[in-house]
PDB file of C-alpha atoms in Angstrom:
ATOM      1  CA  LEU A   1    -116.107 113.681 108.991  1.00  0.00           C
ATOM      2  CA  LEU A   2    -116.603 116.824 106.936  1.00  0.00           C
ATOM      3  CA  CYS A   3    -114.612 115.440 104.065  1.00  0.00           C
ATOM      4  CA  ILE A   4    -116.265 112.022 104.188  1.00  0.00           C
ATOM      5  CA  LEU A   5    -119.703 113.686 103.936  1.00  0.00           C
ATOM      6  CA  THR A   6    -118.806 115.000 100.458  1.00  0.00           C
ATOM      7  CA  GLY A   7    -119.137 111.531  99.164  1.00  0.00           C
ATOM      8  CA  GLY A   8    -116.127 109.242  99.250  1.00  0.00           C
ATOM      9  CA  ASN A   9    -113.531 111.891 100.032  1.00  0.00           C
ATOM     10  CA  ILE A  10    -111.272 111.050 102.887  1.00  0.00           C
ATOM     11  CA  ASP A  11    -108.450 112.651 104.797  1.00  0.00           C
ATOM     12  CA  LEU A  12    -105.765 110.188 105.854  1.00  0.00           C
ATOM     13  CA  SER A  13    -103.391 112.973 106.973  1.00  0.00           C
ATOM     14  CA  VAL A  14    -105.316 114.211 110.016  1.00  0.00           C
ATOM     15  CA  GLY A  15    -103.290 112.262 112.640  1.00  0.00           C
ATOM     16  CA  SER A  16     -99.929 113.247 111.117  1.00  0.00           C
ATOM     17  CA  VAL A  17    -100.967 116.913 110.801  1.00  0.00           C
ATOM     18  CA  VAL A  18    -101.998 116.831 114.440  1.00  0.00           C
ATOM     19  CA  CYS A  19     -98.573 115.512 115.477  1.00  0.00           C
ATOM     20  CA  PHE A  20     -96.722 117.841 113.169  1.00  0.00           C
ATOM     21  CA  VAL A  21     -98.647 120.922 114.445  1.00  0.00           C
ATOM     22  CA  GLY A  22     -98.196 119.795 118.047  1.00  0.00           C
ATOM     23  CA  ALA A  23     -94.456 119.356 117.527  1.00  0.00           C
ATOM     24  CA  ILE A  24     -94.288 122.876 115.935  1.00  0.00           C
ATOM     25  CA  GLY A  25     -96.124 124.377 118.938  1.00  0.00           C
ATOM     26  CA  ALA A  26     -93.838 122.615 121.398  1.00  0.00           C
ATOM     27  CA  VAL A  27     -90.683 123.752 119.661  1.00  0.00           C
ATOM     28  CA  LEU A  28     -91.950 127.336 119.391  1.00  0.00           C
ATOM     29  CA  MET A  29     -92.758 127.459 123.088  1.00  0.00           C
ATOM     30  CA  VAL A  30     -89.748 125.575 124.366  1.00  0.00           C
ATOM     31  CA  ASN A  31     -86.842 126.262 122.049  1.00  0.00           C
ATOM     32  CA  MET A  32     -87.773 129.663 120.766  1.00  0.00           C
ATOM     33  CA  LYS A  33     -89.459 130.872 124.041  1.00  0.00           C
ATOM     34  CA  MET A  34     -92.400 132.154 122.061  1.00  0.00           C
ATOM     35  CA  ASN A  35     -95.539 133.507 123.650  1.00  0.00           C
ATOM     36  CA  MET A  36     -98.128 130.799 124.094  1.00  0.00           C
ATOM     37  CA  TRP A  37    -100.855 132.672 122.193  1.00  0.00           C
ATOM     38  CA  LEU A  38     -98.690 133.363 119.204  1.00  0.00           C
ATOM     39  CA  ALA A  39     -97.597 129.704 119.137  1.00  0.00           C
ATOM     40  CA  ILE A  40    -101.221 128.583 119.159  1.00  0.00           C
ATOM     41  CA  LEU A  41    -102.084 130.994 116.322  1.00  0.00           C
ATOM     42  CA  ILE A  42     -99.228 129.653 114.284  1.00  0.00           C
ATOM     43  CA  MET A  43    -100.432 126.079 114.986  1.00  0.00           C
ATOM     44  CA  PHE A  44    -103.904 126.927 113.697  1.00  0.00           C
ATOM     45  CA  VAL A  45    -102.514 128.762 110.664  1.00  0.00           C
ATOM     46  CA  ILE A  46    -100.240 125.816 109.719  1.00  0.00           C
ATOM     47  CA  GLY A  47    -103.105 123.295 110.081  1.00  0.00           C
ATOM     48  CA  THR A  48    -105.370 125.493 107.965  1.00  0.00           C
ATOM     49  CA  LEU A  49    -102.732 125.973 105.331  1.00  0.00           C
ATOM     50  CA  ILE A  50    -102.148 122.246 105.040  1.00  0.00           C
ATOM     51  CA  GLY A  51    -105.875 121.647 104.683  1.00  0.00           C
ATOM     52  CA  ALA A  52    -106.144 124.413 102.048  1.00  0.00           C
ATOM     53  CA  PHE A  53    -103.203 122.983 100.122  1.00  0.00           C
ATOM     54  CA  GLN A  54    -104.760 119.469 100.079  1.00  0.00           C
ATOM     55  CA  GLY A  55    -108.277 120.889  99.403  1.00  0.00           C
ATOM     56  CA  PHE A  56    -106.927 122.759  96.326  1.00  0.00           C
ATOM     57  CA  TRP A  57    -105.453 119.665  94.869  1.00  0.00           C
ATOM     58  CA  ILE A  58    -108.547 117.569  95.560  1.00  0.00           C
ATOM     59  CA  ALA A  59    -111.290 120.062  94.681  1.00  0.00           C
ATOM     60  CA  TYR A  60    -109.795 122.016  91.755  1.00  0.00           C
ATOM     61  CA  VAL A  61    -107.081 119.837  90.216  1.00  0.00           C
ATOM     62  CA  ARG A  62    -109.266 116.653  90.863  1.00  0.00           C
ATOM     63  CA  ILE A  63    -106.508 114.402  92.137  1.00  0.00           C
ATOM     64  CA  PRO A  64    -108.039 111.610  94.156  1.00  0.00           C
ATOM     65  CA  PRO A  65    -108.378 112.396  97.880  1.00  0.00           C
ATOM     66  CA  PHE A  66    -106.673 109.117  98.803  1.00  0.00           C
ATOM     67  CA  ILE A  67    -103.455 110.158  96.957  1.00  0.00           C
ATOM     68  CA  VAL A  68    -103.357 113.689  98.171  1.00  0.00           C
ATOM     69  CA  THR A  69    -104.015 112.938 101.833  1.00  0.00           C
ATOM     70  CA  LEU A  70    -101.681 109.972 101.755  1.00  0.00           C
ATOM     71  CA  ALA A  71     -98.915 112.357 100.597  1.00  0.00           C
ATOM     72  CA  GLY A  72    -100.038 114.756 103.353  1.00  0.00           C
ATOM     73  CA  MET A  73     -99.761 111.956 105.866  1.00  0.00           C
ATOM     74  CA  PHE A  74     -96.198 111.201 104.864  1.00  0.00           C
ATOM     75  CA  PHE A  75     -95.398 114.912 104.792  1.00  0.00           C
ATOM     76  CA  GLY A  76     -96.732 115.325 108.342  1.00  0.00           C
ATOM     77  CA  ARG A  77     -94.827 112.310 109.627  1.00  0.00           C
ATOM     78  CA  GLY A  78     -91.615 113.276 107.956  1.00  0.00           C
ATOM     79  CA  MET A  79     -91.710 116.862 109.116  1.00  0.00           C
ATOM     80  CA  THR A  80     -92.505 115.777 112.651  1.00  0.00           C
ATOM     81  CA  SER A  81     -89.458 113.509 112.714  1.00  0.00           C
ATOM     82  CA  ILE A  82     -87.294 116.356 111.239  1.00  0.00           C
ATOM     83  CA  ILE A  83     -88.510 118.807 113.941  1.00  0.00           C
ATOM     84  CA  SER A  84     -87.688 116.446 116.822  1.00  0.00           C
ATOM     85  CA  THR A  85     -87.259 112.716 117.415  1.00  0.00           C
ATOM     86  CA  ASP A  86     -87.345 113.245 121.200  1.00  0.00           C
ATOM     87  CA  MET A  87     -90.269 114.085 123.373  1.00  0.00           C
ATOM     88  CA  ILE A  88     -90.477 117.820 124.122  1.00  0.00           C
ATOM     89  CA  SER A  89     -91.602 118.914 127.574  1.00  0.00           C
ATOM     90  CA  ILE A  90     -93.362 122.274 127.503  1.00  0.00           C
ATOM     91  CA  LYS A  91     -92.443 124.438 130.477  1.00  0.00           C
ATOM     92  CA  ASN A  92     -94.348 127.616 129.549  1.00  0.00           C
ATOM     93  CA  GLU A  93     -96.138 128.773 132.827  1.00  0.00           C
ATOM     94  CA  LEU A  94     -99.363 129.883 131.189  1.00  0.00           C
ATOM     95  CA  PHE A  95     -99.477 126.724 129.086  1.00  0.00           C
ATOM     96  CA  LEU A  96     -98.908 124.543 132.088  1.00  0.00           C
ATOM     97  CA  LYS A  97    -101.740 126.262 133.897  1.00  0.00           C
ATOM     98  CA  TRP A  98    -104.048 125.441 131.049  1.00  0.00           C
ATOM     99  CA  ALA A  99    -102.813 121.810 130.865  1.00  0.00           C
ATOM    100  CA  ASN A 100    -103.130 121.190 134.583  1.00  0.00           C
ATOM    101  CA  TYR A 101    -106.480 122.958 135.102  1.00  0.00           C
ATOM    102  CA  ARG A 102    -109.427 120.735 136.081  1.00  0.00           C
ATOM    103  CA  PHE A 103    -113.157 121.248 136.158  1.00  0.00           C
ATOM    104  CA  TYR A 104    -114.127 119.465 139.434  1.00  0.00           C
ATOM    105  CA  MET A 105    -117.484 117.820 139.752  1.00  0.00           C
ATOM    106  CA  PRO A 106    -119.526 117.562 142.918  1.00  0.00           C
ATOM    107  CA  PHE A 107    -119.370 113.790 142.773  1.00  0.00           C
ATOM    108  CA  GLY A 108    -116.388 111.430 142.852  1.00  0.00           C
ATOM    109  CA  SER A 109    -115.047 108.445 144.782  1.00  0.00           C
ATOM    110  CA  THR A 110    -113.569 107.712 148.223  1.00  0.00           C
ATOM    111  CA  SER A 111    -110.006 106.515 148.694  1.00  0.00           C
ATOM    112  CA  LYS A 112    -109.189 103.554 150.962  1.00  0.00           C
ATOM    113  CA  LYS A 113    -108.334 106.040 153.752  1.00  0.00           C
ATOM    114  CA  GLY A 114    -111.792 107.610 153.496  1.00  0.00           C
ATOM    115  CA  LYS A 115    -110.724 110.718 151.679  1.00  0.00           C
ATOM    116  CA  PHE A 116    -113.180 112.110 149.094  1.00  0.00           C
ATOM    117  CA  ILE A 117    -111.648 112.360 145.623  1.00  0.00           C
ATOM    118  CA  PRO A 118    -113.798 114.560 143.324  1.00  0.00           C
ATOM    119  CA  ALA A 119    -114.235 113.615 139.635  1.00  0.00           C
ATOM    120  CA  TYR A 120    -112.893 116.135 137.202  1.00  0.00           C
ATOM    121  CA  ILE A 121    -112.915 117.007 133.533  1.00  0.00           C
ATOM    122  CA  PRO A 122    -109.784 118.282 131.816  1.00  0.00           C
ATOM    123  CA  PRO A 123    -110.084 121.391 129.551  1.00  0.00           C
ATOM    124  CA  THR A 124    -109.269 119.335 126.473  1.00  0.00           C
ATOM    125  CA  VAL A 125    -112.493 117.372 126.904  1.00  0.00           C
ATOM    126  CA  VAL A 126    -114.517 120.585 127.351  1.00  0.00           C
ATOM    127  CA  ILE A 127    -112.963 122.129 124.187  1.00  0.00           C
ATOM    128  CA  ALA A 128    -113.525 118.879 122.220  1.00  0.00           C
ATOM    129  CA  LEU A 129    -117.179 118.823 123.309  1.00  0.00           C
ATOM    130  CA  ILE A 130    -117.685 122.460 122.301  1.00  0.00           C
ATOM    131  CA  VAL A 131    -116.155 121.650 118.865  1.00  0.00           C
ATOM    132  CA  VAL A 132    -118.476 118.576 118.471  1.00  0.00           C
ATOM    133  CA  ILE A 133    -121.501 120.728 119.321  1.00  0.00           C
ATOM    134  CA  LEU A 134    -120.472 123.475 116.873  1.00  0.00           C
ATOM    135  CA  ILE A 135    -119.823 120.995 114.045  1.00  0.00           C
ATOM    136  CA  ALA A 136    -123.175 119.352 114.734  1.00  0.00           C
ATOM    137  CA  VAL A 137    -124.969 122.736 114.535  1.00  0.00           C
ATOM    138  CA  LEU A 138    -122.993 123.614 111.383  1.00  0.00           C
ATOM    139  CA  LEU A 139    -124.001 120.410 109.684  1.00  0.00           C
ATOM    140  CA  LYS A 140    -127.667 120.503 110.662  1.00  0.00           C
ATOM    141  CA  TYR A 141    -128.575 124.177 110.552  1.00  0.00           C
ATOM    142  CA  ARG A 142    -126.156 125.980 108.262  1.00  0.00           C
ATOM    143  CA  LYS A 143    -125.978 126.090 104.459  1.00  0.00           C
ATOM    144  CA  PHE A 144    -122.518 124.708 104.445  1.00  0.00           C
ATOM    145  CA  GLY A 145    -123.630 121.526 106.156  1.00  0.00           C
ATOM    146  CA  ARG A 146    -126.559 121.041 103.812  1.00  0.00           C
ATOM    147  CA  LYS A 147    -124.196 121.566 100.823  1.00  0.00           C
ATOM    148  CA  LEU A 148    -121.878 118.901 102.180  1.00  0.00           C
ATOM    149  CA  TYR A 149    -124.793 116.444 102.467  1.00  0.00           C
ATOM    150  CA  ALA A 150    -126.061 117.385  98.967  1.00  0.00           C
ATOM    151  CA  ILE A 151    -122.627 116.831  97.432  1.00  0.00           C
ATOM    152  CA  GLY A 152    -122.308 113.489  99.195  1.00  0.00           C
ATOM    153  CA  GLY A 153    -125.717 112.413  97.999  1.00  0.00           C
ATOM    154  CA  SER A 154    -125.007 113.125  94.438  1.00  0.00           C
ATOM    155  CA  ARG A 155    -122.297 115.461  93.017  1.00  0.00           C
ATOM    156  CA  GLN A 156    -124.103 115.700  89.703  1.00  0.00           C
ATOM    157  CA  SER A 157    -127.418 116.702  91.401  1.00  0.00           C
ATOM    158  CA  ALA A 158    -125.604 119.245  93.538  1.00  0.00           C
ATOM    159  CA  LEU A 159    -124.169 120.766  90.383  1.00  0.00           C
ATOM    160  CA  MET A 160    -127.531 120.891  88.774  1.00  0.00           C
ATOM    161  CA  MET A 161    -128.927 122.635  91.909  1.00  0.00           C
ATOM    162  CA  GLY A 162    -126.349 125.373  91.350  1.00  0.00           C
ATOM    163  CA  LEU A 163    -124.028 124.547  94.214  1.00  0.00           C
ATOM    164  CA  ASN A 164    -120.395 125.336  93.856  1.00  0.00           C
ATOM    165  CA  VAL A 165    -119.073 121.823  94.514  1.00  0.00           C
ATOM    166  CA  LYS A 166    -115.389 122.636  94.085  1.00  0.00           C
ATOM    167  CA  LYS A 167    -115.503 125.517  96.557  1.00  0.00           C
ATOM    168  CA  THR A 168    -117.530 123.497  99.142  1.00  0.00           C
ATOM    169  CA  ILE A 169    -115.109 120.548  98.975  1.00  0.00           C
ATOM    170  CA  PHE A 170    -112.181 122.950  99.257  1.00  0.00           C
ATOM    171  CA  ASN A 171    -113.799 124.632 102.321  1.00  0.00           C
ATOM    172  CA  ALA A 172    -114.417 121.217 103.888  1.00  0.00           C
ATOM    173  CA  TYR A 173    -110.717 120.431 103.652  1.00  0.00           C
ATOM    174  CA  VAL A 174    -109.733 123.910 104.985  1.00  0.00           C
ATOM    175  CA  LEU A 175    -111.972 123.434 107.992  1.00  0.00           C
ATOM    176  CA  ASP A 176    -110.587 119.903 108.391  1.00  0.00           C
ATOM    177  CA  GLY A 177    -107.026 121.382 108.443  1.00  0.00           C
ATOM    178  CA  PHE A 178    -108.058 124.011 110.962  1.00  0.00           C
ATOM    179  CA  LEU A 179    -109.493 121.275 113.278  1.00  0.00           C
ATOM    180  CA  ALA A 180    -106.268 119.372 112.838  1.00  0.00           C
ATOM    181  CA  GLY A 181    -104.470 122.521 114.100  1.00  0.00           C
ATOM    182  CA  LEU A 182    -106.806 122.595 117.057  1.00  0.00           C
ATOM    183  CA  GLY A 183    -106.136 118.846 117.603  1.00  0.00           C
ATOM    184  CA  GLY A 184    -102.418 119.644 117.697  1.00  0.00           C
ATOM    185  CA  PHE A 185    -102.996 122.229 120.388  1.00  0.00           C
ATOM    186  CA  LEU A 186    -105.166 119.818 122.436  1.00  0.00           C
ATOM    187  CA  PHE A 187    -102.549 117.049 121.912  1.00  0.00           C
ATOM    188  CA  CYS A 188     -99.948 119.371 123.518  1.00  0.00           C
ATOM    189  CA  LEU A 189    -102.202 120.029 126.503  1.00  0.00           C
ATOM    190  CA  ASN A 190    -102.292 116.259 127.340  1.00  0.00           C
TER     191      ASN A 190
END
């Protein structure tokens, strides 16, 4: 969404980066027995670096976003298949506690035997809702969001207003990469 708001820019690589980052996190926790928090940090850093790499080529070198992110998509897919072609089952205790945690609601349904089954929300949904709210606030009330809308409206007008268009587009792709890293983490939790 952030990249699209800048006016025609797109990121085709998000899904592949999410899978790539998720595969890295799984390999780090399972094969290398790494601490969950360090693995998550590495996942965020890799997603952010991929976003920064793509953002540099799009914003400063002016290669069309379609070409750069298509290459990023193929990179993410290829690296994921190099890391592992099999499904990796994460057995880290702390990670499993996070993955299996549920926020139970006071309402629910009743089974055929008359047992009350409460409705629940997994932590991935809560994290995703928090991110959506934060991005909505960023876009509506922060300078960065207004810059994105201004660039999307007219790049030339944004330049005439004195906005640093290249830096803003670059930052949009960096944030997009960070969110792809977060998506990789949430993908692992499911």
